mmCIF file of C-alpha atoms in Angstrom:
data_model
loop_
_atom_site.group_PDB
_atom_site.id
_atom_site.type_symbol
_atom_site.label_atom_id
_atom_site.label_comp_id
_atom_site.label_asym_id
_atom_site.label_seq_id
_atom_site.Cartn_x
_atom_site.Cartn_y
_atom_site.Cartn_z
ATOM 1 C CA MET A 152 -75.270 -53.106 -103.316
ATOM 2 C CA VAL A 153 -71.669 -54.337 -103.194
ATOM 3 C CA ILE A 154 -70.495 -50.954 -101.942
ATOM 4 C CA ILE A 155 -73.202 -50.893 -99.278
ATOM 5 C CA PHE A 156 -72.360 -54.440 -98.256
ATOM 6 C CA MET A 157 -68.647 -53.621 -97.998
ATOM 7 C CA GLY A 158 -69.465 -50.529 -95.965
ATOM 8 C CA VAL A 159 -71.580 -52.582 -93.556
ATOM 9 C CA VAL A 160 -68.775 -55.160 -93.213
ATOM 10 C CA ILE A 161 -66.119 -52.492 -92.556
ATOM 11 C CA PHE A 162 -68.333 -50.736 -90.051
ATOM 12 C CA GLY A 163 -68.996 -54.067 -88.333
ATOM 13 C CA LEU A 164 -65.280 -54.816 -88.142
ATOM 14 C CA ILE A 165 -64.618 -51.391 -86.646
ATOM 15 C CA ILE A 166 -67.255 -51.965 -83.985
ATOM 16 C CA LEU A 167 -65.996 -55.519 -83.357
ATOM 17 C CA GLN A 168 -62.372 -54.555 -82.854
ATOM 18 C CA GLU A 169 -63.467 -51.621 -80.723
ATOM 19 C CA ASN A 170 -65.459 -53.944 -78.456
ATOM 20 C CA ILE A 171 -62.645 -56.495 -78.296
ATOM 21 C CA TYR A 172 -60.117 -53.865 -77.245
ATOM 22 C CA GLY A 173 -62.566 -52.332 -74.818
ATOM 23 C CA LYS A 174 -62.883 -55.653 -72.961
ATOM 24 C CA LEU A 175 -59.397 -57.086 -73.309
ATOM 25 C CA TRP A 176 -56.820 -54.296 -73.748
ATOM 26 C CA ASN A 177 -55.603 -54.288 -70.127
ATOM 27 C CA ARG A 178 -56.041 -57.996 -69.369
ATOM 28 C CA LYS A 179 -52.722 -59.756 -68.723
ATOM 29 C CA LEU A 180 -51.060 -56.355 -69.041
ATOM 30 C CA THR A 181 -48.630 -55.425 -66.259
ATOM 31 C CA LEU A 182 -46.654 -52.263 -65.657
ATOM 32 C CA ASP A 183 -43.724 -51.976 -63.220
ATOM 33 C CA ILE A 184 -41.929 -48.685 -62.534
ATOM 34 C CA GLU A 185 -39.145 -48.608 -59.957
ATOM 35 C CA PHE A 186 -36.022 -46.729 -58.937
ATOM 36 C CA SER A 187 -32.628 -48.392 -59.318
ATOM 37 C CA SER A 188 -31.869 -47.744 -55.631
ATOM 38 C CA LYS A 189 -33.738 -47.037 -52.414
ATOM 39 C CA GLU A 190 -31.206 -44.473 -51.165
ATOM 40 C CA ALA A 191 -28.894 -41.905 -52.728
ATOM 41 C CA TYR A 192 -27.140 -38.631 -51.970
ATOM 42 C CA GLU A 193 -27.830 -35.259 -53.530
ATOM 43 C CA GLY A 194 -26.137 -35.148 -56.928
ATOM 44 C CA ASP A 195 -26.092 -38.923 -57.478
ATOM 45 C CA THR A 196 -27.090 -40.364 -60.855
ATOM 46 C CA LEU A 197 -29.658 -43.165 -60.738
ATOM 47 C CA ALA A 198 -32.046 -44.863 -63.134
ATOM 48 C CA LEU A 199 -35.786 -45.344 -63.433
ATOM 49 C CA PHE A 200 -36.799 -48.748 -64.810
ATOM 50 C CA THR A 201 -40.090 -49.187 -66.651
ATOM 51 C CA LYS A 202 -41.260 -52.681 -67.650
ATOM 52 C CA VAL A 203 -44.398 -53.375 -69.676
ATOM 53 C CA THR A 204 -45.558 -56.974 -70.186
ATOM 54 C CA ASN A 205 -48.370 -57.977 -72.565
ATOM 55 C CA LYS A 206 -49.216 -61.696 -72.196
ATOM 56 C CA LYS A 207 -52.345 -61.801 -74.347
ATOM 57 C CA PRO A 208 -52.753 -62.437 -78.107
ATOM 58 C CA LEU A 209 -53.702 -58.806 -78.723
ATOM 59 C CA PRO A 210 -51.130 -56.126 -79.656
ATOM 60 C CA LEU A 211 -51.104 -52.626 -78.178
ATOM 61 C CA PRO A 212 -49.658 -50.380 -80.901
ATOM 62 C CA TRP A 213 -50.111 -47.261 -78.761
ATOM 63 C CA LEU A 214 -49.682 -47.505 -75.021
ATOM 64 C CA PHE A 215 -49.007 -44.222 -73.264
ATOM 65 C CA VAL A 216 -47.769 -44.380 -69.660
ATOM 66 C CA LYS A 217 -48.031 -41.201 -67.596
ATOM 67 C CA TYR A 218 -47.069 -40.546 -63.964
ATOM 68 C CA ASP A 219 -46.157 -37.799 -61.520
ATOM 69 C CA LEU A 220 -42.543 -37.544 -60.384
ATOM 70 C CA SER A 221 -40.868 -34.627 -58.642
ATOM 71 C CA HIS A 222 -39.078 -32.144 -60.880
ATOM 72 C CA SER A 223 -36.137 -32.428 -58.459
ATOM 73 C CA LEU A 224 -35.311 -35.735 -60.183
ATOM 74 C CA VAL A 225 -33.906 -34.423 -63.464
ATOM 75 C CA PHE A 226 -33.713 -36.762 -66.452
ATOM 76 C CA ASN A 227 -31.096 -36.457 -69.174
ATOM 77 C CA ASN A 228 -32.116 -34.095 -71.992
ATOM 78 C CA GLU A 229 -35.268 -33.266 -70.066
ATOM 79 C CA GLN A 230 -37.521 -30.586 -71.510
ATOM 80 C CA ARG A 231 -39.987 -30.278 -68.638
ATOM 81 C CA GLU A 232 -40.996 -26.837 -67.574
ATOM 82 C CA GLN A 233 -39.801 -25.748 -64.147
ATOM 83 C CA ASN A 234 -41.920 -27.236 -61.329
ATOM 84 C CA ALA A 235 -43.698 -29.559 -63.800
ATOM 85 C CA ASN A 236 -43.943 -33.006 -62.222
ATOM 86 C CA GLN A 237 -45.566 -35.054 -64.992
ATOM 87 C CA GLN A 238 -43.664 -37.663 -67.010
ATOM 88 C CA GLY A 239 -44.820 -39.640 -70.045
ATOM 89 C CA GLU A 240 -43.540 -42.630 -72.041
ATOM 90 C CA LEU A 241 -44.933 -44.148 -75.252
ATOM 91 C CA PHE A 242 -44.747 -47.895 -75.961
ATOM 92 C CA GLY A 243 -45.731 -50.141 -78.847
ATOM 93 C CA VAL A 244 -46.233 -53.607 -77.343
ATOM 94 C CA LYS A 245 -46.574 -56.682 -79.521
ATOM 95 C CA VAL A 246 -48.329 -59.940 -78.694
ATOM 96 C CA GLN A 247 -46.665 -61.864 -75.828
ATOM 97 C CA GLN A 248 -43.954 -59.224 -75.455
ATOM 98 C CA THR A 249 -42.084 -57.612 -72.549
ATOM 99 C CA LEU A 250 -40.489 -54.205 -73.038
ATOM 100 C CA ARG A 251 -37.939 -52.732 -70.641
ATOM 101 C CA ARG A 252 -36.774 -49.147 -70.596
ATOM 102 C CA GLU A 253 -34.095 -47.460 -68.478
ATOM 103 C CA ARG A 254 -33.860 -43.695 -68.038
ATOM 104 C CA GLU A 255 -31.069 -42.025 -66.089
ATOM 105 C CA PHE A 256 -31.739 -39.079 -63.829
ATOM 106 C CA VAL A 257 -29.917 -36.934 -61.279
ATOM 107 C CA ALA A 258 -31.257 -36.544 -57.740
ATOM 108 C CA THR A 259 -30.753 -32.796 -57.407
ATOM 109 C CA LYS A 260 -32.374 -32.302 -53.990
ATOM 110 C CA ARG A 261 -32.612 -34.265 -50.769
ATOM 111 C CA GLY A 262 -36.025 -35.619 -49.857
ATOM 112 C CA PHE A 263 -38.376 -38.565 -50.088
ATOM 113 C CA TYR A 264 -39.794 -39.492 -53.495
ATOM 114 C CA ARG A 265 -42.570 -41.725 -54.774
ATOM 115 C CA ILE A 266 -44.021 -42.360 -58.224
ATOM 116 C CA ARG A 267 -47.629 -41.215 -58.111
ATOM 117 C CA ASN A 268 -50.801 -41.080 -60.242
ATOM 118 C CA ILE A 269 -49.735 -43.707 -62.773
ATOM 119 C CA THR A 270 -52.092 -44.085 -65.725
ATOM 120 C CA MET A 271 -52.001 -46.262 -68.843
ATOM 121 C CA THR A 272 -53.795 -45.059 -71.944
ATOM 122 C CA ALA A 273 -54.264 -47.219 -75.050
ATOM 123 C CA ASN A 274 -56.060 -46.959 -78.402
ATOM 124 C CA ASP A 275 -57.637 -49.632 -80.545
ATOM 125 C CA LEU A 276 -56.043 -50.672 -83.832
ATOM 126 C CA LEU A 277 -57.758 -47.946 -85.841
ATOM 127 C CA HIS A 278 -57.150 -45.234 -83.258
ATOM 128 C CA VAL A 279 -60.911 -44.754 -82.974
ATOM 129 C CA LYS A 280 -61.407 -45.136 -79.245
ATOM 130 C CA ARG A 281 -59.195 -44.537 -76.214
ATOM 131 C CA PHE A 282 -59.068 -46.645 -73.048
ATOM 132 C CA ARG A 283 -57.599 -45.736 -69.675
ATOM 133 C CA ALA A 284 -56.591 -47.551 -66.481
ATOM 134 C CA THR A 285 -54.552 -46.754 -63.366
ATOM 135 C CA ALA A 286 -51.550 -48.585 -61.929
ATOM 136 C CA LYS A 287 -49.487 -48.472 -58.732
ATOM 137 C CA SER A 288 -45.806 -48.452 -57.889
ATOM 138 C CA HIS A 289 -44.408 -49.222 -54.447
ATOM 139 C CA SER A 290 -40.898 -48.053 -55.288
ATOM 140 C CA GLU A 291 -39.534 -45.299 -53.023
ATOM 141 C CA LEU A 292 -36.378 -43.207 -53.016
ATOM 142 C CA THR A 293 -34.753 -41.374 -50.105
ATOM 143 C CA VAL A 294 -32.165 -38.772 -51.100
ATOM 144 C CA PHE A 295 -29.757 -37.918 -48.282
ATOM 145 C CA PRO A 296 -28.181 -34.471 -47.945
ATOM 146 C CA GLN A 297 -24.965 -33.994 -49.870
ATOM 147 C CA LEU A 298 -21.800 -34.476 -47.812
ATOM 148 C CA LEU A 299 -19.725 -31.308 -47.976
ATOM 149 C CA PRO A 300 -16.093 -31.411 -49.148
ATOM 150 C CA ASN A 301 -13.280 -30.315 -46.865
ATOM 151 C CA THR A 302 -12.596 -26.590 -47.015
ATOM 152 C CA ASN A 303 -10.705 -24.133 -44.829
ATOM 153 C CA HIS A 304 -14.016 -23.371 -43.134
ATOM 154 C CA THR A 305 -14.841 -27.000 -42.342
ATOM 155 C CA ASP A 306 -11.246 -27.681 -41.265
ATOM 156 C CA ILE A 307 -11.529 -24.942 -38.636
ATOM 157 C CA LEU A 308 -14.851 -26.370 -37.446
ATOM 158 C CA TYR A 309 -13.431 -29.897 -37.224
ATOM 159 C CA LYS A 310 -10.403 -28.648 -35.275
ATOM 160 C CA ASN A 311 -12.675 -26.938 -32.752
ATOM 161 C CA LEU A 312 -14.769 -30.096 -32.392
ATOM 162 C CA ASP A 313 -11.728 -32.366 -32.198
ATOM 163 C CA ASP A 314 -10.357 -30.292 -29.351
ATOM 164 C CA VAL A 315 -13.464 -30.875 -27.237
ATOM 165 C CA ILE A 316 -14.514 -34.372 -28.404
ATOM 166 C CA LEU A 317 -11.625 -36.601 -29.385
ATOM 167 C CA SER A 318 -9.044 -35.154 -26.980
ATOM 168 C CA ASN A 319 -11.386 -35.792 -24.041
ATOM 169 C CA SER A 320 -11.573 -39.562 -24.580
ATOM 170 C CA ILE A 321 -9.726 -41.438 -21.880
ATOM 171 C CA ILE A 322 -6.438 -43.103 -22.668
ATOM 172 C CA ASN A 323 -7.151 -46.561 -21.237
ATOM 173 C CA PRO A 324 -9.728 -48.534 -23.227
ATOM 174 C CA ASP A 325 -12.396 -50.710 -21.693
ATOM 175 C CA PRO A 326 -11.698 -54.350 -22.651
ATOM 176 C CA PHE A 327 -15.423 -55.101 -22.500
ATOM 177 C CA GLU A 328 -16.240 -52.575 -25.299
ATOM 178 C CA PHE A 329 -15.024 -54.570 -28.321
ATOM 179 C CA LYS A 330 -15.363 -52.771 -31.697
ATOM 180 C CA GLY A 331 -13.425 -54.787 -34.287
ATOM 181 C CA ILE A 332 -10.039 -56.030 -35.562
ATOM 182 C CA ARG A 333 -7.243 -54.300 -37.466
ATOM 183 C CA GLU A 334 -3.554 -54.816 -38.326
ATOM 184 C CA TYR A 335 -0.962 -54.502 -35.553
ATOM 185 C CA GLN A 336 0.881 -51.189 -35.214
ATOM 186 C CA PRO A 337 4.107 -50.612 -33.215
ATOM 187 C CA THR A 338 2.228 -48.517 -30.655
ATOM 188 C CA ASP A 339 -0.244 -51.328 -29.859
ATOM 189 C CA SER A 340 -0.048 -53.312 -26.638
ATOM 190 C CA LEU A 341 0.766 -57.011 -27.004
ATOM 191 C CA ARG A 342 -2.189 -57.726 -24.738
ATOM 192 C CA SER A 343 -4.535 -56.603 -27.556
ATOM 193 C CA VAL A 344 -3.202 -59.177 -30.074
ATOM 194 C CA ASN A 345 -5.899 -61.484 -31.451
ATOM 195 C CA PHE A 346 -3.953 -64.718 -32.056
ATOM 196 C CA LYS A 347 -6.735 -66.531 -33.887
ATOM 197 C CA ALA A 348 -7.239 -63.644 -36.352
ATOM 198 C CA SER A 349 -3.437 -63.337 -36.720
ATOM 199 C CA ALA A 350 -3.173 -67.013 -37.683
ATOM 200 C CA VAL A 351 -5.865 -66.634 -40.334
ATOM 201 C CA ALA A 352 -4.461 -63.386 -41.756
ATOM 202 C CA GLY A 353 -0.821 -64.503 -41.684
ATOM 203 C CA HIS A 354 0.292 -61.365 -39.830
ATOM 204 C CA MET A 355 -0.328 -59.707 -36.485
ATOM 205 C CA MET A 356 -3.920 -58.506 -35.866
ATOM 206 C CA VAL A 357 -5.179 -56.675 -32.781
ATOM 207 C CA ASN A 358 -8.564 -56.076 -31.183
ATOM 208 C CA ILE A 359 -10.044 -52.567 -31.259
ATOM 209 C CA TYR A 360 -11.741 -51.313 -28.116
ATOM 210 C CA ALA A 361 -14.013 -48.328 -27.644
ATOM 211 C CA PRO A 362 -13.096 -45.733 -24.986
ATOM 212 C CA THR A 363 -15.171 -46.071 -21.851
ATOM 213 C CA ASN A 364 -15.900 -42.375 -21.609
ATOM 214 C CA ALA A 365 -15.778 -40.999 -25.157
ATOM 215 C CA GLN A 366 -17.445 -37.609 -25.453
ATOM 216 C CA ARG A 367 -20.945 -37.471 -26.880
ATOM 217 C CA LEU A 368 -21.651 -35.005 -29.700
ATOM 218 C CA GLU A 369 -25.168 -33.600 -29.905
ATOM 219 C CA ILE A 370 -25.927 -31.755 -33.139
ATOM 220 C CA ILE A 371 -28.563 -29.045 -32.771
ATOM 221 C CA LEU A 372 -29.806 -27.896 -36.157
ATOM 222 C CA ASN A 373 -31.777 -24.651 -36.054
ATOM 223 C CA LEU A 374 -33.878 -24.176 -39.206
ATOM 224 C CA GLN A 375 -35.796 -21.212 -37.828
ATOM 225 C CA PRO A 376 -36.111 -18.723 -40.731
ATOM 226 C CA ASN A 377 -34.872 -15.172 -40.436
ATOM 227 C CA THR A 378 -37.562 -12.509 -40.217
ATOM 228 C CA THR A 379 -36.612 -10.809 -43.493
ATOM 229 C CA THR A 380 -36.111 -13.866 -45.671
ATOM 230 C CA TYR A 381 -36.610 -17.608 -45.521
ATOM 231 C CA ALA A 382 -33.041 -18.096 -46.941
ATOM 232 C CA PHE A 383 -33.966 -21.515 -48.322
ATOM 233 C CA GLU A 384 -30.499 -22.410 -49.628
ATOM 234 C CA ASP A 385 -28.802 -21.284 -46.403
ATOM 235 C CA ARG A 386 -30.957 -23.707 -44.446
ATOM 236 C CA GLU A 387 -30.258 -26.495 -46.953
ATOM 237 C CA GLN A 388 -26.546 -25.851 -46.466
ATOM 238 C CA ALA A 389 -27.043 -26.145 -42.710
ATOM 239 C CA ILE A 390 -28.710 -29.544 -43.217
ATOM 240 C CA ARG A 391 -25.778 -30.668 -45.367
ATOM 241 C CA LEU A 392 -23.324 -29.600 -42.692
ATOM 242 C CA ALA A 393 -25.213 -31.549 -40.024
ATOM 243 C CA ALA A 394 -25.074 -34.673 -42.204
ATOM 244 C CA THR A 395 -21.372 -34.184 -42.919
ATOM 245 C CA VAL A 396 -20.429 -33.744 -39.256
ATOM 246 C CA ALA A 397 -22.482 -36.785 -38.208
ATOM 247 C CA HIS A 398 -20.848 -38.868 -40.945
ATOM 248 C CA ARG A 399 -17.340 -37.780 -39.941
ATOM 249 C CA TYR A 400 -17.574 -38.312 -36.197
ATOM 250 C CA ILE A 401 -19.574 -41.535 -36.213
ATOM 251 C CA HIS A 402 -16.884 -42.988 -38.471
ATOM 252 C CA GLN A 403 -14.335 -41.845 -35.882
ATOM 253 C CA GLY A 404 -16.160 -43.727 -33.145
ATOM 254 C CA ALA A 405 -17.886 -40.816 -31.411
ATOM 255 C CA SER A 406 -21.469 -41.047 -30.200
ATOM 256 C CA VAL A 407 -23.619 -38.570 -32.136
ATOM 257 C CA GLY A 408 -27.201 -37.393 -31.581
ATOM 258 C CA LEU A 409 -29.388 -34.967 -33.507
ATOM 259 C CA TYR A 410 -32.124 -32.495 -32.681
ATOM 260 C CA SER A 411 -33.719 -30.073 -35.135
ATOM 261 C CA ASN A 412 -36.757 -27.845 -35.017
ATOM 262 C CA GLY A 413 -37.213 -28.668 -38.706
ATOM 263 C CA ARG A 414 -40.302 -30.826 -39.129
ATOM 264 C CA ASP A 415 -40.677 -34.295 -40.597
ATOM 265 C CA CYS A 416 -42.446 -34.449 -43.971
ATOM 266 C CA PHE A 417 -44.638 -37.357 -42.779
ATOM 267 C CA ASP A 418 -45.922 -36.466 -39.318
ATOM 268 C CA GLY A 419 -44.864 -32.815 -38.925
ATOM 269 C CA ARG A 420 -42.903 -33.540 -35.746
ATOM 270 C CA GLU A 421 -39.569 -32.004 -34.854
ATOM 271 C CA THR A 422 -36.546 -34.137 -35.695
ATOM 272 C CA ARG A 423 -34.932 -36.141 -32.876
ATOM 273 C CA VAL A 424 -32.401 -38.973 -33.089
ATOM 274 C CA ARG A 425 -30.833 -40.303 -29.901
ATOM 275 C CA SER A 426 -27.065 -40.548 -29.707
ATOM 276 C CA GLY A 427 -25.314 -43.612 -31.105
ATOM 277 C CA SER A 428 -22.146 -44.579 -32.947
ATOM 278 C CA ASN A 429 -22.850 -47.476 -35.329
ATOM 279 C CA PRO A 430 -23.539 -47.370 -39.100
ATOM 280 C CA ALA A 431 -27.257 -48.042 -38.567
ATOM 281 C CA HIS A 432 -27.399 -44.972 -36.346
ATOM 282 C CA LEU A 433 -25.748 -42.842 -39.033
ATOM 283 C CA TYR A 434 -28.396 -44.088 -41.459
ATOM 284 C CA SER A 435 -31.130 -42.907 -39.061
ATOM 285 C CA ILE A 436 -29.582 -39.436 -38.885
ATOM 286 C CA LEU A 437 -29.196 -39.127 -42.658
ATOM 287 C CA GLN A 438 -32.737 -40.393 -43.200
ATOM 288 C CA SER A 439 -34.164 -37.941 -40.658
ATOM 289 C CA LEU A 440 -32.344 -35.056 -42.354
ATOM 290 C CA ALA A 441 -33.638 -36.187 -45.738
ATOM 291 C CA TYR A 442 -37.216 -36.079 -44.397
ATOM 292 C CA VAL A 443 -37.016 -32.498 -43.065
ATOM 293 C CA ASN A 444 -39.624 -30.461 -44.912
ATOM 294 C CA LEU A 445 -38.746 -26.882 -45.868
ATOM 295 C CA VAL A 446 -41.036 -26.626 -48.900
ATOM 296 C CA ASN A 447 -44.538 -26.841 -47.428
ATOM 297 C CA GLU A 448 -44.198 -25.702 -43.852
ATOM 298 C CA LEU A 449 -47.790 -26.178 -42.712
ATOM 299 C CA THR A 450 -46.683 -25.925 -39.083
ATOM 300 C CA PRO A 451 -44.347 -22.996 -38.323
ATOM 301 C CA ILE A 452 -40.853 -23.872 -37.138
ATOM 302 C CA ALA A 453 -40.519 -23.106 -33.440
ATOM 303 C CA PRO A 454 -37.693 -20.855 -32.154
ATOM 304 C CA ILE A 455 -34.647 -22.751 -30.923
ATOM 305 C CA ALA A 456 -33.941 -20.517 -27.897
ATOM 306 C CA PRO A 457 -36.352 -22.245 -25.453
ATOM 307 C CA PHE A 458 -34.805 -25.629 -26.303
ATOM 308 C CA LEU A 459 -31.278 -24.310 -25.634
ATOM 309 C CA GLU A 460 -32.390 -22.782 -22.356
ATOM 310 C CA ASP A 461 -33.434 -26.227 -21.092
ATOM 311 C CA LEU A 462 -30.092 -27.937 -21.826
ATOM 312 C CA GLN A 463 -28.323 -29.083 -18.672
ATOM 313 C CA ASP A 464 -26.122 -32.033 -19.722
ATOM 314 C CA LYS A 465 -22.468 -31.149 -19.056
ATOM 315 C CA GLU A 466 -21.232 -34.547 -20.299
ATOM 316 C CA ALA A 467 -22.142 -33.788 -23.910
ATOM 317 C CA VAL A 468 -20.588 -31.448 -26.474
ATOM 318 C CA TYR A 469 -23.158 -29.477 -28.455
ATOM 319 C CA LEU A 470 -22.689 -28.336 -32.044
ATOM 320 C CA ILE A 471 -25.249 -25.641 -32.785
ATOM 321 C CA ILE A 472 -25.783 -25.076 -36.523
ATOM 322 C CA SER A 473 -27.941 -22.028 -37.151
ATOM 323 C CA PRO A 474 -28.228 -19.759 -40.212
ATOM 324 C CA TYR A 475 -30.602 -17.750 -38.024
ATOM 325 C CA GLN A 476 -28.679 -15.312 -35.808
ATOM 326 C CA GLY A 477 -31.326 -13.395 -33.845
ATOM 327 C CA GLY A 478 -30.939 -11.803 -30.439
ATOM 328 C CA ASP A 479 -32.864 -14.573 -28.685
ATOM 329 C CA LEU A 480 -30.319 -17.107 -29.986
ATOM 330 C CA THR A 481 -27.425 -14.969 -28.743
ATOM 331 C CA ASP A 482 -28.978 -14.767 -25.261
ATOM 332 C CA ALA A 483 -29.573 -18.543 -25.188
ATOM 333 C CA LEU A 484 -25.949 -19.239 -26.154
ATOM 334 C CA GLN A 485 -24.762 -16.950 -23.377
ATOM 335 C CA GLY A 486 -26.931 -18.954 -21.001
ATOM 336 C CA LEU A 487 -25.168 -22.151 -22.090
ATOM 337 C CA SER A 488 -21.810 -20.605 -21.279
ATOM 338 C CA ASP A 489 -23.045 -19.411 -17.914
ATOM 339 C CA ARG A 490 -24.193 -22.958 -17.023
ATOM 340 C CA GLY A 491 -20.871 -24.505 -18.112
ATOM 341 C CA ILE A 492 -22.320 -26.301 -21.139
ATOM 342 C CA VAL A 493 -19.681 -27.056 -23.807
ATOM 343 C CA TYR A 494 -20.779 -26.007 -27.293
ATOM 344 C CA VAL A 495 -19.484 -24.962 -30.713
ATOM 345 C CA GLU A 496 -21.646 -22.571 -32.731
ATOM 346 C CA GLU A 497 -21.684 -22.564 -36.548
ATOM 347 C CA GLY A 498 -23.612 -20.264 -38.877
ATOM 348 C CA ALA A 499 -23.273 -22.789 -41.748
ATOM 349 C CA VAL A 500 -23.304 -20.162 -44.517
ATOM 350 C CA TRP A 501 -20.173 -19.895 -46.661
#
């Protein structure tokens, strides 16, 4: 009788704790997963923060957190199979406890990333029954294209662009186009001295003015694939070059615009950014390049030739970056020359 009684008691306790966990395991339980930054460049090292908070008087000895995250974000000592997107973390959370975990990863590819399909799975104390719930994360990460280092190839490109952009800016600045303040140099006019800033700094400071007629650089990025191969890495290199050129010339005060027949990962539209020269404008260009989708091209990329044939603006300088080198492109470039349009053409593969 004693054995039967003890068996009934143990069975009752098992059922009781199972029911308690079934009703209460995810009450006052919060999960936060977020990236350490909203933006990064290809190759940057960042961190993913996971915080679990259990504010109830009920421990969770086994809490398994699982979520989908692109395999392009590579964690240290990662053992995931190639193209496997699922991540998992195991926690043991005590009563009234908050656990924080930081995991470093490398952003290996440009793009836009979210943490998706987050689930929490827990067991009761005796590991008899499993419970499951979903969670959400609003953290997002935009990875900009990598900026290319200076090489002999890029130096030649920059020289060609400098010849047609920077050398065409007029000598006399417009006093109504104020850009900033810097230290006085012997070549500066005394009329540009900012006496108030000089008094604060303790040495001569001058106003910086933008040229009234600085040349405008329009980057045309052709991501049209070749007929024999999609040349994925060649097109990625072209995107990196576009980002690098925009970064360089906006920092030099030029007005830079961007057009690409590569399509946005959100709405599938071709990429267009109007010309501008401030840091916020550079951000828009880098963001647009990060969003170009070359992985799942649901809508085919249109040929660039018809777009080039419509160009008529002789006040702009066009940089045409194109790994694709078909006959239709050659004919369109000849048409630009015939119409007196200034352009520099770059294959972007080296």
